[in-house]
Amino acid sequence: MSRPASTGNGSSTEQHRTHNVHAQNLASTIHHPHAVTRPLPFLHPTRAVFVPHSSMGDGAQGDIQHTPSTHWSSRASRKNRYSRRPIRVTRRPAKGDESLSDVSFPHKEVILLEQKVRHTESQFKMHLSWDISFWVAVIFVLGSTAWIINGFYLFLPLLGIGSDDFPATAWSAFVGGTLFEIGSYLMYVEALNTGHEQLFGPALRALLGPATQTVPEGGSPDSDSARAEKGLTGSGDSGRRRFKFRWIGIGSWRELGFLACFVQMWAATIFWVSTITGLPNVISGFPDDPPTAITDVFYWTPQVLGGTGFIISSLLLMIEVQTKWWLPNLRSLGWHIGFWNLVGAVGFTLCGALGYASLSSSGVNYQSVLSTFWASWAFMIGSVIQLWETLWREDPPEGDS
């Protein structure tokens, strides 16, 4: 009777020892850069795949055979779609492999990468009220709604439905332009603070009351941060760093996402000028008999320049989620957002370009107004897709990142 009991205890001890060895092997897992996507060769990568390897020798490789590769995307990271979990990354590019040698990692052999990375589960985002990406999408939805209302005010009278209401038209355009300006600025702030979006809430509260914008940023709550903070960065510090949320500043000019958001912000600012000069009594005689030179310079030209900036920004955001600059990524939500914004940007640009001759030709005026109408709906489609994108994190389809 005693021998089976002894055998059982030995088996339990052996299982416990095996479990500890397995956990130790997984803890020692180091991720190597396997594939890096760089749509434009002179800018930073926009995607990366890290393959797990064990730092404990060949004998431990079997324990991580079923460990999935880690995917990273610059847009998904910026939009807060990935959970923050630390992974250990080694930077050992193959000799002559330039695609990996220029990856922007700290100059340490083994580092702790506290970045948003893909995991298997899909979940609804919590605490959306403090999610800057959510508010970017909401503001663009509201702005697109204002532009659609403006389009109806302009287009229906041309169809013989209703009468011209210039004050309503001008003020709806001003509201739409102001909301686009706010949304574009928040896009810029979002890109400026990529990886530290959790500081948006404290920073916003700091604007409303006495508080500090500088808060400690520790390890992820769903990771073994206690172990991660001890020596894995190669510097021996505690791993806890302090970041200050930035409302203004300059990011990396080689970061495609930041570059697109920066162009978007200035394009919205220039376009906003036309919504101000289009208000009642700002330009004398507008819109029936205004001074041609003043109207062209201060009303139509800002629309053309701002719309052109929207086109450039939309193209950059589309390229960001593509593997090649010329190859569309139809499986990505980010690509479709950029595409519909591109359609809207072309419409706004055409509206301004045709507007120069709108007073002298009724046909040109019709096409100018029609461009605003369909462009507003295109912006709405892109904004709704973007809102859906920000509601979820860890989307399983790999192309939707």
mmCIF file of C-alpha atoms in Angstrom:
data_model
loop_
_atom_site.group_PDB
_atom_site.id
_atom_site.type_symbol
_atom_site.label_atom_id
_atom_site.label_comp_id
_atom_site.label_asym_id
_atom_site.label_seq_id
_atom_site.Cartn_x
_atom_site.Cartn_y
_atom_site.Cartn_z
ATOM 1 C CA MET A 1 0.000 0.000 0.000
ATOM 2 C CA SER A 2 2.919 2.353 0.638
ATOM 3 C CA ARG A 3 4.650 1.884 -2.738
ATOM 4 C CA PRO A 4 1.846 3.295 -4.907
ATOM 5 C CA ALA A 5 1.641 6.287 -2.602
ATOM 6 C CA SER A 6 5.379 6.836 -2.918
ATOM 7 C CA THR A 7 5.146 6.504 -6.691
ATOM 8 C CA GLY A 8 2.339 9.048 -6.784
ATOM 9 C CA ASN A 9 4.318 11.604 -4.777
ATOM 10 C CA GLY A 10 7.333 11.128 -7.040
ATOM 11 C CA SER A 11 5.165 11.651 -10.114
ATOM 12 C CA SER A 12 3.696 14.823 -8.640
ATOM 13 C CA THR A 13 7.153 16.144 -7.805
ATOM 14 C CA GLU A 14 8.383 15.316 -11.294
ATOM 15 C CA GLN A 15 5.385 17.063 -12.869
ATOM 16 C CA HIS A 16 5.994 20.116 -10.708
ATOM 17 C CA ARG A 17 9.676 20.166 -11.688
ATOM 18 C CA THR A 18 8.775 19.790 -15.385
ATOM 19 C CA HIS A 19 6.259 22.638 -15.103
ATOM 20 C CA ASN A 20 8.896 24.889 -13.524
ATOM 21 C CA VAL A 21 11.403 24.081 -16.265
ATOM 22 C CA HIS A 22 8.767 24.777 -18.939
ATOM 23 C CA ALA A 23 7.840 28.109 -17.354
ATOM 24 C CA GLN A 24 11.520 28.987 -17.035
ATOM 25 C CA ASN A 25 12.070 28.242 -20.712
ATOM 26 C CA LEU A 26 9.125 30.414 -21.750
ATOM 27 C CA ALA A 27 10.357 33.225 -19.523
ATOM 28 C CA SER A 28 13.701 33.071 -21.292
ATOM 29 C CA THR A 29 12.087 33.383 -24.732
ATOM 30 C CA ILE A 30 13.679 36.023 -26.932
ATOM 31 C CA HIS A 31 11.998 37.299 -30.097
ATOM 32 C CA HIS A 32 14.106 37.785 -33.212
ATOM 33 C CA PRO A 33 13.031 40.121 -36.030
ATOM 34 C CA HIS A 34 11.940 37.801 -38.819
ATOM 35 C CA ALA A 35 10.202 40.034 -41.375
ATOM 36 C CA VAL A 36 10.145 43.807 -41.611
ATOM 37 C CA THR A 37 7.806 45.710 -43.941
ATOM 38 C CA ARG A 38 9.003 49.038 -45.266
ATOM 39 C CA PRO A 39 6.671 50.391 -48.026
ATOM 40 C CA LEU A 40 8.956 53.369 -48.637
ATOM 41 C CA PRO A 41 12.695 52.582 -48.361
ATOM 42 C CA PHE A 42 13.663 55.946 -46.855
ATOM 43 C CA LEU A 43 11.126 55.741 -43.983
ATOM 44 C CA HIS A 44 10.877 53.566 -40.888
ATOM 45 C CA PRO A 45 9.223 50.113 -41.091
ATOM 46 C CA THR A 46 5.464 49.981 -40.664
ATOM 47 C CA ARG A 47 5.186 46.275 -39.823
ATOM 48 C CA ALA A 48 7.345 43.643 -38.198
ATOM 49 C CA VAL A 49 7.130 39.970 -37.298
ATOM 50 C CA PHE A 50 9.136 38.628 -34.342
ATOM 51 C CA VAL A 51 9.817 34.887 -34.115
ATOM 52 C CA PRO A 52 10.300 33.369 -30.624
ATOM 53 C CA HIS A 53 13.576 31.639 -29.738
ATOM 54 C CA SER A 54 14.885 30.346 -26.461
ATOM 55 C CA SER A 55 17.979 31.796 -24.832
ATOM 56 C CA MET A 56 18.590 28.567 -22.888
ATOM 57 C CA GLY A 57 19.997 26.516 -25.743
ATOM 58 C CA ASP A 58 18.694 23.982 -28.231
ATOM 59 C CA GLY A 59 17.170 21.793 -25.562
ATOM 60 C CA ALA A 60 14.579 24.405 -24.706
ATOM 61 C CA GLN A 61 13.417 25.005 -28.264
ATOM 62 C CA GLY A 62 10.749 22.350 -27.969
ATOM 63 C CA ASP A 63 8.990 24.275 -25.228
ATOM 64 C CA ILE A 64 8.332 27.259 -27.490
ATOM 65 C CA GLN A 65 7.474 25.451 -30.700
ATOM 66 C CA HIS A 66 3.817 26.300 -30.167
ATOM 67 C CA THR A 67 4.499 29.904 -29.178
ATOM 68 C CA PRO A 68 3.042 32.127 -31.925
ATOM 69 C CA SER A 69 5.027 34.792 -33.704
ATOM 70 C CA THR A 70 4.491 38.357 -32.565
ATOM 71 C CA HIS A 71 3.088 40.836 -35.081
ATOM 72 C CA TRP A 72 3.494 44.596 -34.827
ATOM 73 C CA SER A 73 1.875 47.306 -36.965
ATOM 74 C CA SER A 74 2.538 51.035 -36.701
ATOM 75 C CA ARG A 75 -1.095 51.991 -37.395
ATOM 76 C CA ALA A 76 -2.578 49.416 -35.024
ATOM 77 C CA SER A 77 -0.116 50.523 -32.354
ATOM 78 C CA ARG A 78 -0.939 54.200 -32.906
ATOM 79 C CA LYS A 79 -4.672 53.477 -32.812
ATOM 80 C CA ASN A 80 -4.283 51.610 -29.512
ATOM 81 C CA ARG A 81 -5.570 48.353 -31.001
ATOM 82 C CA TYR A 82 -2.863 46.195 -29.411
ATOM 83 C CA SER A 83 -2.452 45.375 -25.738
ATOM 84 C CA ARG A 84 0.764 46.525 -24.090
ATOM 85 C CA ARG A 85 2.739 43.416 -23.176
ATOM 86 C CA PRO A 86 6.516 43.253 -22.839
ATOM 87 C CA ILE A 87 8.500 40.943 -25.108
ATOM 88 C CA ARG A 88 12.261 40.461 -25.116
ATOM 89 C CA VAL A 89 13.813 41.259 -28.472
ATOM 90 C CA THR A 90 17.354 40.621 -29.624
ATOM 91 C CA ARG A 91 18.814 42.836 -32.311
ATOM 92 C CA ARG A 92 21.180 40.601 -34.237
ATOM 93 C CA PRO A 93 20.724 41.307 -37.959
ATOM 94 C CA ALA A 94 22.260 38.890 -40.399
ATOM 95 C CA LYS A 95 25.427 40.040 -42.063
ATOM 96 C CA GLY A 96 24.571 42.181 -45.066
ATOM 97 C CA ASP A 97 20.837 42.197 -44.220
ATOM 98 C CA GLU A 98 20.091 45.901 -44.499
ATOM 99 C CA SER A 99 16.350 45.412 -44.008
ATOM 100 C CA LEU A 100 16.911 44.427 -40.385
ATOM 101 C CA SER A 101 19.988 46.475 -39.576
ATOM 102 C CA ASP A 102 18.047 49.749 -39.755
ATOM 103 C CA VAL A 103 15.239 48.742 -37.396
ATOM 104 C CA SER A 104 14.813 51.470 -34.790
ATOM 105 C CA PHE A 105 15.564 49.519 -31.627
ATOM 106 C CA PRO A 106 17.775 50.650 -28.756
ATOM 107 C CA HIS A 107 21.410 49.728 -29.212
ATOM 108 C CA LYS A 108 21.365 46.782 -26.814
ATOM 109 C CA GLU A 109 21.790 43.133 -27.578
ATOM 110 C CA VAL A 110 18.656 42.114 -25.653
ATOM 111 C CA ILE A 111 16.012 44.696 -24.892
ATOM 112 C CA LEU A 112 12.552 44.758 -23.353
ATOM 113 C CA LEU A 113 10.133 45.983 -26.000
ATOM 114 C CA GLU A 114 7.102 47.382 -24.180
ATOM 115 C CA GLN A 115 5.126 47.920 -27.370
ATOM 116 C CA LYS A 116 1.655 47.048 -28.520
ATOM 117 C CA VAL A 117 1.799 43.660 -30.249
ATOM 118 C CA ARG A 118 -0.790 41.332 -31.714
ATOM 119 C CA HIS A 119 -2.361 38.585 -29.625
ATOM 120 C CA THR A 120 -4.953 35.977 -30.427
ATOM 121 C CA GLU A 121 -7.992 37.297 -28.599
ATOM 122 C CA SER A 122 -10.435 39.905 -29.880
ATOM 123 C CA GLN A 123 -12.119 42.186 -27.384
ATOM 124 C CA PHE A 124 -14.116 45.358 -27.109
ATOM 125 C CA LYS A 125 -12.095 48.306 -25.869
ATOM 126 C CA MET A 126 -12.777 49.460 -22.341
ATOM 127 C CA HIS A 127 -12.599 53.022 -21.009
ATOM 128 C CA LEU A 128 -13.281 54.604 -24.402
ATOM 129 C CA SER A 129 -13.836 57.987 -22.759
ATOM 130 C CA TRP A 130 -10.045 58.254 -22.238
ATOM 131 C CA ASP A 131 -9.089 56.762 -25.625
ATOM 132 C CA ILE A 132 -7.753 59.519 -27.898
ATOM 133 C CA SER A 133 -8.231 57.334 -31.001
ATOM 134 C CA PHE A 134 -11.919 56.985 -30.156
ATOM 135 C CA TRP A 135 -12.366 60.745 -29.894
ATOM 136 C CA VAL A 136 -10.524 61.304 -33.170
ATOM 137 C CA ALA A 137 -13.051 59.043 -34.898
ATOM 138 C CA VAL A 138 -16.072 60.584 -33.128
ATOM 139 C CA ILE A 139 -15.029 64.131 -34.023
ATOM 140 C CA PHE A 140 -14.543 63.210 -37.685
ATOM 141 C CA VAL A 141 -17.988 61.575 -37.737
ATOM 142 C CA LEU A 142 -19.512 64.780 -36.342
ATOM 143 C CA GLY A 143 -17.495 66.900 -38.774
ATOM 144 C CA SER A 144 -18.620 64.774 -41.726
ATOM 145 C CA THR A 145 -22.208 65.151 -40.550
ATOM 146 C CA ALA A 146 -21.836 68.933 -40.589
ATOM 147 C CA TRP A 147 -20.388 68.793 -44.112
ATOM 148 C CA ILE A 148 -23.262 66.592 -45.311
ATOM 149 C CA ILE A 149 -25.725 69.138 -43.948
ATOM 150 C CA ASN A 150 -23.757 71.850 -45.710
ATOM 151 C CA GLY A 151 -23.915 69.814 -48.934
ATOM 152 C CA PHE A 152 -27.697 69.576 -48.732
ATOM 153 C CA TYR A 153 -27.996 73.333 -48.150
ATOM 154 C CA LEU A 154 -25.890 73.943 -51.274
ATOM 155 C CA PHE A 155 -27.109 71.201 -53.590
ATOM 156 C CA LEU A 156 -30.884 71.051 -53.054
ATOM 157 C CA PRO A 157 -31.533 74.633 -54.306
ATOM 158 C CA LEU A 158 -29.738 73.708 -57.546
ATOM 159 C CA LEU A 159 -32.315 70.940 -57.993
ATOM 160 C CA GLY A 160 -35.170 73.360 -57.400
ATOM 161 C CA ILE A 161 -35.843 72.064 -53.898
ATOM 162 C CA GLY A 162 -36.033 74.792 -51.283
ATOM 163 C CA SER A 163 -34.273 78.139 -51.448
ATOM 164 C CA ASP A 164 -30.771 79.416 -50.751
ATOM 165 C CA ASP A 165 -29.958 79.899 -47.072
ATOM 166 C CA PHE A 166 -26.507 81.461 -47.063
ATOM 167 C CA PRO A 167 -26.141 81.909 -43.259
ATOM 168 C CA ALA A 168 -27.013 78.232 -42.631
ATOM 169 C CA THR A 169 -24.669 77.143 -45.405
ATOM 170 C CA ALA A 170 -21.791 79.279 -44.112
ATOM 171 C CA TRP A 171 -22.172 78.305 -40.466
ATOM 172 C CA SER A 172 -22.529 74.574 -41.208
ATOM 173 C CA ALA A 173 -19.294 74.788 -43.231
ATOM 174 C CA PHE A 174 -17.597 76.579 -40.344
ATOM 175 C CA VAL A 175 -18.726 73.885 -37.883
ATOM 176 C CA GLY A 176 -17.511 71.133 -40.225
ATOM 177 C CA GLY A 177 -14.169 72.848 -40.798
ATOM 178 C CA THR A 178 -13.690 73.458 -37.071
ATOM 179 C CA LEU A 179 -14.423 69.835 -36.195
ATOM 180 C CA PHE A 180 -12.026 68.648 -38.901
ATOM 181 C CA GLU A 181 -9.383 70.984 -37.468
ATOM 182 C CA ILE A 182 -9.892 69.584 -33.957
ATOM 183 C CA GLY A 183 -9.890 65.989 -35.212
ATOM 184 C CA SER A 184 -6.739 66.557 -37.267
ATOM 185 C CA TYR A 185 -4.970 68.119 -34.296
ATOM 186 C CA LEU A 186 -5.874 65.131 -32.121
ATOM 187 C CA MET A 187 -4.555 62.833 -34.877
ATOM 188 C CA TYR A 188 -1.270 64.719 -34.644
ATOM 189 C CA VAL A 189 -1.256 64.413 -30.828
ATOM 190 C CA GLU A 190 -2.088 60.720 -31.161
ATOM 191 C CA ALA A 191 0.894 60.173 -33.487
ATOM 192 C CA LEU A 192 3.137 62.290 -31.269
ATOM 193 C CA ASN A 193 2.411 60.067 -28.237
ATOM 194 C CA THR A 194 2.290 56.665 -29.915
ATOM 195 C CA GLY A 195 2.795 53.953 -27.307
ATOM 196 C CA HIS A 196 1.777 56.183 -24.387
ATOM 197 C CA GLU A 197 -1.937 56.747 -25.056
ATOM 198 C CA GLN A 198 -2.768 55.768 -21.477
ATOM 199 C CA LEU A 199 -1.395 59.194 -20.479
ATOM 200 C CA PHE A 200 -4.125 60.989 -22.448
ATOM 201 C CA GLY A 201 -6.610 60.867 -19.545
ATOM 202 C CA PRO A 202 -4.239 62.310 -16.910
ATOM 203 C CA ALA A 203 -2.970 64.914 -19.375
ATOM 204 C CA LEU A 204 -6.517 65.986 -20.217
ATOM 205 C CA ARG A 205 -7.429 66.213 -16.553
ATOM 206 C CA ALA A 206 -4.307 68.318 -16.039
ATOM 207 C CA LEU A 207 -5.740 70.902 -18.428
ATOM 208 C CA LEU A 208 -8.926 71.075 -16.387
ATOM 209 C CA GLY A 209 -7.398 71.161 -12.919
ATOM 210 C CA PRO A 210 -4.189 71.016 -10.871
ATOM 211 C CA ALA A 211 -2.422 67.796 -11.800
ATOM 212 C CA THR A 212 0.776 66.614 -13.352
ATOM 213 C CA GLN A 213 1.175 65.464 -16.922
ATOM 214 C CA THR A 214 4.193 63.372 -16.016
ATOM 215 C CA VAL A 215 3.231 59.967 -14.657
ATOM 216 C CA PRO A 216 5.191 56.752 -14.164
ATOM 217 C CA GLU A 217 4.603 54.123 -16.795
ATOM 218 C CA GLY A 218 5.098 50.650 -15.435
ATOM 219 C CA GLY A 219 4.801 47.165 -16.852
ATOM 220 C CA SER A 220 1.640 45.752 -18.307
ATOM 221 C CA PRO A 221 -0.794 44.405 -15.698
ATOM 222 C CA ASP A 222 -1.351 41.218 -17.699
ATOM 223 C CA SER A 223 2.332 40.309 -17.884
ATOM 224 C CA ASP A 224 4.976 39.187 -15.450
ATOM 225 C CA SER A 225 6.194 42.741 -15.054
ATOM 226 C CA ALA A 226 8.054 42.021 -11.844
ATOM 227 C CA ARG A 227 10.401 39.710 -13.688
ATOM 228 C CA ALA A 228 10.396 41.866 -16.806
ATOM 229 C CA GLU A 229 11.652 44.881 -14.924
ATOM 230 C CA LYS A 230 14.691 43.116 -13.461
ATOM 231 C CA GLY A 231 17.655 43.379 -15.740
ATOM 232 C CA LEU A 232 16.012 42.541 -19.067
ATOM 233 C CA THR A 233 16.694 45.951 -20.546
ATOM 234 C CA GLY A 234 20.381 45.381 -20.167
ATOM 235 C CA SER A 235 20.778 48.561 -18.151
ATOM 236 C CA GLY A 236 20.014 47.261 -14.686
ATOM 237 C CA ASP A 237 17.446 49.950 -13.928
ATOM 238 C CA SER A 238 14.010 49.289 -12.588
ATOM 239 C CA GLY A 239 12.354 49.419 -16.014
ATOM 240 C CA ARG A 240 9.930 52.099 -14.842
ATOM 241 C CA ARG A 241 10.242 55.269 -16.861
ATOM 242 C CA ARG A 242 8.530 58.603 -16.780
ATOM 243 C CA PHE A 243 6.934 60.069 -19.880
ATOM 244 C CA LYS A 244 5.374 63.452 -20.385
ATOM 245 C CA PHE A 245 2.330 63.542 -22.627
ATOM 246 C CA ARG A 246 2.980 66.059 -25.404
ATOM 247 C CA TRP A 247 0.289 68.334 -26.814
ATOM 248 C CA ILE A 248 2.742 69.857 -29.265
ATOM 249 C CA GLY A 249 6.144 68.889 -30.565
ATOM 250 C CA ILE A 250 7.906 67.131 -33.390
ATOM 251 C CA GLY A 251 8.096 63.397 -33.932
ATOM 252 C CA SER A 252 10.272 61.431 -36.313
ATOM 253 C CA TRP A 253 10.107 62.674 -39.903
ATOM 254 C CA ARG A 254 10.860 59.123 -41.009
ATOM 255 C CA GLU A 255 7.764 57.790 -39.251
ATOM 256 C CA LEU A 256 5.106 57.408 -41.940
ATOM 257 C CA GLY A 257 2.162 57.685 -39.552
ATOM 258 C CA PHE A 258 3.447 60.861 -37.897
ATOM 259 C CA LEU A 259 4.261 62.407 -41.271
ATOM 260 C CA ALA A 260 0.717 61.736 -42.531
ATOM 261 C CA CYS A 261 -0.887 63.162 -39.384
ATOM 262 C CA PHE A 262 1.352 66.236 -39.469
ATOM 263 C CA VAL A 263 0.365 66.955 -43.078
ATOM 264 C CA GLN A 264 -3.287 66.331 -42.190
ATOM 265 C CA MET A 265 -3.177 68.872 -39.355
ATOM 266 C CA TRP A 266 -1.699 71.650 -41.488
ATOM 267 C CA ALA A 267 -4.035 70.843 -44.386
ATOM 268 C CA ALA A 268 -7.030 71.127 -42.049
ATOM 269 C CA THR A 269 -5.692 74.430 -40.691
ATOM 270 C CA ILE A 270 -5.322 75.903 -44.185
ATOM 271 C CA PHE A 271 -8.744 74.606 -45.228
ATOM 272 C CA TRP A 272 -10.250 76.057 -42.050
ATOM 273 C CA VAL A 273 -9.347 79.552 -43.303
ATOM 274 C CA SER A 274 -11.887 79.209 -46.116
ATOM 275 C CA THR A 275 -14.667 78.352 -43.653
ATOM 276 C CA ILE A 276 -13.861 81.524 -41.697
ATOM 277 C CA THR A 277 -13.696 83.827 -44.717
ATOM 278 C CA GLY A 278 -16.920 82.238 -45.971
ATOM 279 C CA LEU A 279 -18.909 83.451 -42.952
ATOM 280 C CA PRO A 280 -21.432 86.273 -43.470
ATOM 281 C CA ASN A 281 -19.921 89.780 -43.780
ATOM 282 C CA VAL A 282 -16.281 88.596 -43.692
ATOM 283 C CA ILE A 283 -15.865 89.193 -47.448
ATOM 284 C CA SER A 284 -17.937 92.110 -48.687
ATOM 285 C CA GLY A 285 -20.634 91.074 -51.170
ATOM 286 C CA PHE A 286 -19.974 87.340 -50.762
ATOM 287 C CA PRO A 287 -21.340 85.097 -52.227
ATOM 288 C CA ASP A 288 -23.307 86.999 -54.902
ATOM 289 C CA ASP A 289 -20.908 89.786 -55.972
ATOM 290 C CA PRO A 290 -17.636 89.602 -54.005
ATOM 291 C CA PRO A 291 -14.263 91.104 -55.030
ATOM 292 C CA THR A 292 -12.731 88.480 -57.310
ATOM 293 C CA ALA A 293 -9.127 88.778 -56.130
ATOM 294 C CA ILE A 294 -9.986 88.638 -52.423
ATOM 295 C CA THR A 295 -12.352 85.706 -52.919
ATOM 296 C CA ASP A 296 -9.837 83.759 -54.987
ATOM 297 C CA VAL A 297 -6.988 84.288 -52.510
ATOM 298 C CA PHE A 298 -8.784 83.933 -49.188
ATOM 299 C CA TYR A 299 -11.682 81.611 -50.010
ATOM 300 C CA TRP A 300 -10.990 79.318 -52.962
ATOM 301 C CA THR A 301 -7.210 78.957 -52.653
ATOM 302 C CA PRO A 302 -7.276 77.667 -49.040
ATOM 303 C CA GLN A 303 -9.726 74.995 -50.205
ATOM 304 C CA VAL A 304 -7.409 73.906 -53.008
ATOM 305 C CA LEU A 305 -4.291 73.882 -50.815
ATOM 306 C CA GLY A 306 -6.057 72.231 -47.887
ATOM 307 C CA GLY A 307 -7.698 69.634 -50.129
ATOM 308 C CA THR A 308 -4.331 68.852 -51.716
ATOM 309 C CA GLY A 309 -2.893 68.317 -48.235
ATOM 310 C CA PHE A 310 -5.785 65.951 -47.442
ATOM 311 C CA ILE A 311 -4.922 63.985 -50.601
ATOM 312 C CA ILE A 312 -1.272 63.647 -49.573
ATOM 313 C CA SER A 313 -2.184 62.634 -46.023
ATOM 314 C CA SER A 314 -4.706 60.035 -47.208
ATOM 315 C CA LEU A 315 -2.186 58.520 -49.623
ATOM 316 C CA LEU A 316 0.443 58.268 -46.866
ATOM 317 C CA LEU A 317 -2.043 56.573 -44.515
ATOM 318 C CA MET A 318 -2.933 54.072 -47.245
ATOM 319 C CA ILE A 319 0.730 53.353 -47.959
ATOM 320 C CA GLU A 320 1.370 52.844 -44.218
ATOM 321 C CA VAL A 321 -0.711 49.637 -44.159
ATOM 322 C CA GLN A 322 0.558 48.307 -47.497
ATOM 323 C CA THR A 323 3.457 45.926 -48.006
ATOM 324 C CA LYS A 324 4.503 47.817 -51.152
ATOM 325 C CA TRP A 325 3.827 51.465 -51.918
ATOM 326 C CA TRP A 326 2.030 50.482 -55.131
ATOM 327 C CA LEU A 327 0.130 47.413 -53.823
ATOM 328 C CA PRO A 328 -3.300 48.117 -52.226
ATOM 329 C CA ASN A 329 -4.122 46.238 -49.032
ATOM 330 C CA LEU A 330 -7.851 45.592 -49.412
ATOM 331 C CA ARG A 331 -7.934 43.468 -46.241
ATOM 332 C CA SER A 332 -6.988 46.363 -43.976
ATOM 333 C CA LEU A 333 -9.530 48.648 -42.334
ATOM 334 C CA GLY A 334 -6.871 51.351 -42.250
ATOM 335 C CA TRP A 335 -6.507 51.146 -46.025
ATOM 336 C CA HIS A 336 -10.238 51.612 -46.605
ATOM 337 C CA ILE A 337 -10.280 54.538 -44.186
ATOM 338 C CA GLY A 338 -7.488 56.187 -46.132
ATOM 339 C CA PHE A 339 -9.198 55.398 -49.469
ATOM 340 C CA TRP A 340 -12.531 57.013 -48.576
ATOM 341 C CA ASN A 341 -10.732 59.990 -47.084
ATOM 342 C CA LEU A 342 -8.828 60.253 -50.372
ATOM 343 C CA VAL A 343 -12.117 60.338 -52.280
ATOM 344 C CA GLY A 344 -13.386 63.057 -49.969
ATOM 345 C CA ALA A 345 -10.133 65.007 -50.309
ATOM 346 C CA VAL A 346 -10.358 64.919 -54.107
ATOM 347 C CA GLY A 347 -13.923 66.242 -53.880
ATOM 348 C CA PHE A 348 -12.975 69.123 -51.595
ATOM 349 C CA THR A 349 -10.050 69.999 -53.871
ATOM 350 C CA LEU A 350 -12.286 69.981 -56.949
ATOM 351 C CA CYS A 351 -14.797 72.205 -55.171
ATOM 352 C CA GLY A 352 -12.144 74.872 -54.649
ATOM 353 C CA ALA A 353 -10.552 74.445 -58.078
ATOM 354 C CA LEU A 354 -13.891 74.782 -59.865
ATOM 355 C CA GLY A 355 -14.945 77.573 -57.551
ATOM 356 C CA TYR A 356 -12.673 80.080 -59.306
ATOM 357 C CA ALA A 357 -15.083 80.062 -62.272
ATOM 358 C CA SER A 358 -18.314 79.338 -60.378
ATOM 359 C CA LEU A 359 -19.667 82.898 -60.664
ATOM 360 C CA SER A 360 -19.175 83.050 -64.426
ATOM 361 C CA SER A 361 -20.574 79.607 -65.295
ATOM 362 C CA SER A 362 -23.630 77.907 -63.814
ATOM 363 C CA GLY A 363 -22.382 74.516 -65.021
ATOM 364 C CA VAL A 364 -19.055 74.935 -63.232
ATOM 365 C CA ASN A 365 -20.882 76.085 -60.103
ATOM 366 C CA TYR A 366 -23.068 72.975 -60.244
ATOM 367 C CA GLN A 367 -20.047 70.682 -60.407
ATOM 368 C CA SER A 368 -18.297 72.597 -57.621
ATOM 369 C CA VAL A 369 -21.292 72.200 -55.315
ATOM 370 C CA LEU A 370 -21.767 68.557 -56.334
ATOM 371 C CA SER A 371 -18.108 67.840 -55.470
ATOM 372 C CA THR A 372 -18.689 69.067 -51.920
ATOM 373 C CA PHE A 373 -21.801 66.904 -51.634
ATOM 374 C CA TRP A 374 -20.292 63.551 -52.623
ATOM 375 C CA ALA A 375 -17.009 64.338 -50.869
ATOM 376 C CA SER A 376 -18.879 64.825 -47.586
ATOM 377 C CA TRP A 377 -20.442 61.375 -47.886
ATOM 378 C CA ALA A 378 -17.030 59.856 -48.658
ATOM 379 C CA PHE A 379 -15.594 61.439 -45.501
ATOM 380 C CA MET A 380 -18.536 60.053 -43.541
ATOM 381 C CA ILE A 381 -17.904 56.509 -44.788
ATOM 382 C CA GLY A 382 -14.226 56.747 -43.854
ATOM 383 C CA SER A 383 -15.050 58.207 -40.441
ATOM 384 C CA VAL A 384 -17.570 55.473 -39.613
ATOM 385 C CA ILE A 385 -15.059 52.764 -40.557
ATOM 386 C CA GLN A 386 -12.472 54.515 -38.382
ATOM 387 C CA LEU A 387 -14.930 54.595 -35.474
ATOM 388 C CA TRP A 388 -15.490 50.858 -35.845
ATOM 389 C CA GLU A 389 -11.723 50.327 -35.967
ATOM 390 C CA THR A 390 -11.212 52.134 -32.651
ATOM 391 C CA LEU A 391 -13.889 50.146 -30.805
ATOM 392 C CA TRP A 392 -12.027 46.847 -31.007
ATOM 393 C CA ARG A 393 -8.545 45.660 -30.208
ATOM 394 C CA GLU A 394 -6.667 42.502 -31.135
ATOM 395 C CA ASP A 395 -8.611 41.892 -34.352
ATOM 396 C CA PRO A 396 -7.862 38.300 -35.436
ATOM 397 C CA PRO A 397 -7.574 38.783 -39.245
ATOM 398 C CA GLU A 398 -3.928 39.500 -39.962
ATOM 399 C CA GLY A 399 -4.690 41.792 -42.888
ATOM 400 C CA ASP A 400 -6.814 44.032 -40.678
ATOM 401 C CA SER A 401 -3.998 45.660 -38.778
#
